[in-house]
C-alpha positions as a printed NumPy array, in Angstrom:
array([[100.178,  46.804, 130.695],
       [101.744,  43.54 , 129.624],
       [105.412,  43.461, 128.698],
       [106.667,  41.712, 125.593],
       [109.885,  41.642, 123.582],
       [111.067,  43.141, 120.339],
       [113.831,  41.483, 118.349],
       [115.432,  43.873, 115.858],
       [117.178,  41.039, 114.017],
       [119.245,  41.201, 110.831],
       [116.798,  40.099, 108.133],
       [119.687,  39.285, 105.797],
       [120.826,  36.571, 108.225],
       [117.751,  35.356, 110.097],
       [114.291,  34.139, 109.167],
       [111.566,  34.763, 111.749],
       [109.405,  31.702, 112.371],
       [105.767,  32.831, 112.701],
       [104.031,  31.939, 115.938],
       [100.476,  31.885, 114.666],
       [ 98.576,  31.574, 111.4  ],
       [ 97.578,  33.183, 109.172],
       [100.727,  35.312, 109.069],
       [101.324,  37.955, 106.407],
       [100.382,  36.345, 103.067],
       [100.655,  32.781, 104.422],
       [ 97.425,  31.021, 105.341],
       [ 99.157,  28.317, 107.351],
       [102.416,  26.603, 108.228],
       [102.341,  24.442, 105.089],
       [102.144,  27.514, 102.832],
       [104.956,  29.288, 104.705],
       [107.313,  26.282, 104.868],
       [106.555,  25.362, 101.25 ],
       [107.355,  28.876, 100.052],
       [110.613,  29.065, 102.026],
       [111.629,  25.593, 100.847],
       [110.845,  26.492,  97.227],
       [112.858,  29.707,  97.39 ],
       [115.839,  27.924,  98.959],
       [115.598,  25.071,  96.438],
       [115.703,  27.523,  93.548],
       [118.474,  29.69 ,  95.038],
       [120.729,  26.782,  95.987],
       [119.711,  24.199,  93.342],
       [118.772,  21.655,  95.986],
       [117.738,  18.099,  95.205],
       [114.32 ,  16.742,  96.187],
       [115.597,  14.889,  99.27 ],
       [117.284,  18.01 , 100.659],
       [114.205,  20.135,  99.911],
       [112.027,  17.614, 101.752],
       [114.428,  17.655, 104.729],
       [114.316,  21.482, 104.864],
       [110.503,  21.496, 104.684],
       [110.31 ,  18.93 , 107.515],
       [112.844,  20.932, 109.557],
       [110.845,  24.142, 109.184],
       [107.657,  22.345, 110.232],
       [109.408,  20.886, 113.269],
       [110.904,  24.237, 114.309],
       [107.548,  26.013, 113.967],
       [105.623,  23.505, 116.097],
       [105.462,  22.671, 119.786],
       [106.684,  25.777, 121.533],
       [105.463,  27.75 , 124.519],
       [103.448,  30.923, 124.022],
       [106.366,  33.031, 125.28 ],
       [108.944,  31.783, 122.77 ],
       [110.028,  33.151, 119.401],
       [112.281,  31.292, 116.99 ],
       [114.679,  32.451, 114.313],
       [116.312,  30.3  , 111.616],
       [119.682,  30.84 , 109.969],
       [119.642,  29.359, 106.465],
       [122.919,  30.5  , 104.895],
       [123.848,  26.979, 103.835],
       [120.589,  25.001, 103.751],
       [122.099,  22.014, 101.94 ],
       [124.33 ,  21.426, 104.975],
       [122.343,  22.536, 108.036],
       [119.27 ,  24.292, 109.383],
       [120.223,  26.243, 112.524],
       [117.705,  27.928, 114.786],
       [117.688,  30.021, 117.938],
       [114.963,  30.209, 120.587],
       [114.155,  33.428, 122.438],
       [112.082,  32.808, 125.567],
       [110.467,  35.608, 127.552],
       [108.512,  34.234, 130.49 ],
       [107.112,  36.41 , 133.27 ],
       [109.888,  37.336, 135.665],
       [110.206,  34.864, 138.502],
       [111.75 ,  35.654, 141.874],
       [112.34 ,  31.916, 142.305],
       [114.807,  31.773, 139.408],
       [118.197,  33.447, 139.609],
       [120.15 ,  34.738, 136.633],
       [122.396,  31.681, 137.036],
       [119.325,  29.425, 136.86 ],
       [118.139,  31.118, 133.672],
       [121.582,  30.765, 132.099],
       [121.869,  27.075, 133.164],
       [125.171,  27.715, 134.913],
       [124.767,  24.511, 136.927],
       [123.352,  22.257, 134.19 ],
       [123.602,  18.674, 135.529],
       [123.885,  17.354, 131.961],
       [127.056,  19.379, 131.278],
       [129.974,  17.11 , 130.445],
       [132.603,  19.699, 131.401],
       [132.641,  22.905, 133.454],
       [130.2  ,  25.508, 132.129],
       [131.819,  28.751, 130.977],
       [129.805,  31.719, 132.272],
       [130.622,  35.311, 131.378],
       [128.908,  38.669, 131.721],
       [127.119,  39.473, 128.483],
       [126.223,  43.123, 127.97 ],
       [123.477,  44.499, 125.804],
       [122.699,  48.189, 125.316],
       [119.008,  47.271, 125.366],
       [118.844,  44.779, 128.255],
       [121.907,  45.682, 130.316],
       [124.227,  43.09 , 131.842],
       [123.219,  39.467, 131.63 ],
       [125.037,  36.152, 131.542],
       [126.122,  33.995, 128.605],
       [127.032,  30.395, 129.212],
       [128.741,  28.008, 126.856],
       [128.33 ,  24.379, 127.757],
       [128.596,  20.93 , 126.272],
       [125.843,  18.628, 127.423],
       [124.775,  15.029, 127.016],
       [121.267,  15.404, 125.631],
       [120.164,  12.105, 127.118],
       [119.738,  10.126, 123.939],
       [120.823,   6.456, 123.842],
       [123.995,   7.258, 121.882],
       [124.905,  10.086, 124.328],
       [125.45 ,  12.741, 121.682],
       [126.984,  15.943, 123.019],
       [125.413,  19.273, 122.089],
       [127.175,  22.626, 122.207],
       [124.823,  25.155, 123.831],
       [125.092,  28.92 , 124.085],
       [122.556,  30.29 , 126.548],
       [122.001,  33.961, 127.366],
       [119.899,  35.304, 130.225],
       [118.648,  38.604, 131.612],
       [116.344,  39.298, 134.545],
       [113.814,  42.051, 134.003],
       [111.179,  43.648, 136.182],
       [108.328,  42.081, 134.201],
       [110.018,  39.538, 131.948],
       [113.051,  37.321, 132.03 ],
       [114.777,  36.864, 128.673],
       [116.59 ,  33.669, 127.713],
       [118.205,  32.965, 124.341],
       [119.221,  29.409, 123.504],
       [121.263,  28.205, 120.54 ],
       [122.343,  24.573, 120.383],
       [123.847,  22.225, 117.857],
       [125.515,  18.84 , 117.767],
       [128.126,  20.269, 115.39 ],
       [130.436,  22.012, 117.871],
       [132.517,  23.652, 115.124],
       [129.36 ,  25.097, 113.526],
       [128.115,  26.393, 116.887],
       [131.478,  28.08 , 117.477],
       [131.456,  29.597, 113.973],
       [127.917,  30.979, 114.366],
       [128.378,  32.311, 117.908],
       [129.126,  35.924, 116.796],
       [125.846,  36.187, 114.87 ],
       [123.947,  34.616, 117.772],
       [125.583,  37.244, 120.027],
       [124.292,  39.962, 117.673],
       [120.796,  38.468, 117.658],
       [120.793,  38.376, 121.478],
       [121.917,  42.02 , 121.62 ],
       [119.018,  43.053, 119.35 ],
       [116.363,  42.109, 121.941],
       [114.526,  44.698, 124.008],
       [111.611,  44.548, 126.431],
       [108.576,  46.654, 125.528],
       [105.441,  47.543, 127.433],
       [102.506,  46.453, 125.316]])
């Protein structure tokens, strides 16, 4: 049997980003992103430039990810930001410690990383780190990153949320916590 994850996320807060196409009624990424963008444009009376930015953001988020990664988008205020969270679930590795998975010793951190035990009824005790890191771009922007990690027998689980807007990241941390707590490992 191969293990996988289940994310029992709040569908009123998060939008699951499909990993392959076709998916449900959507033939491809363009159809999915176009539909989401159209619904958000109508609901929030967005201008054409903002709608185009959202469509491009959804395309970017849906592309270029490993096979063992799921993504979820929070679109409560799409005129201001598009915020997404990655959930990675690689095969468990004895070479990586829980601290490694949680990036406790991230060399890009600009200040000491805050690491705390993070408990989940479904995954048990893990680690959540909060760090501020120089993302290596020429202007040395600092990203706020919340990273959660659990070691499993078959899979390791890592949740990553990051944003350049530190106040936004802090504001959204409770719902990211809830998303992380909704993850379980299943035998497929």
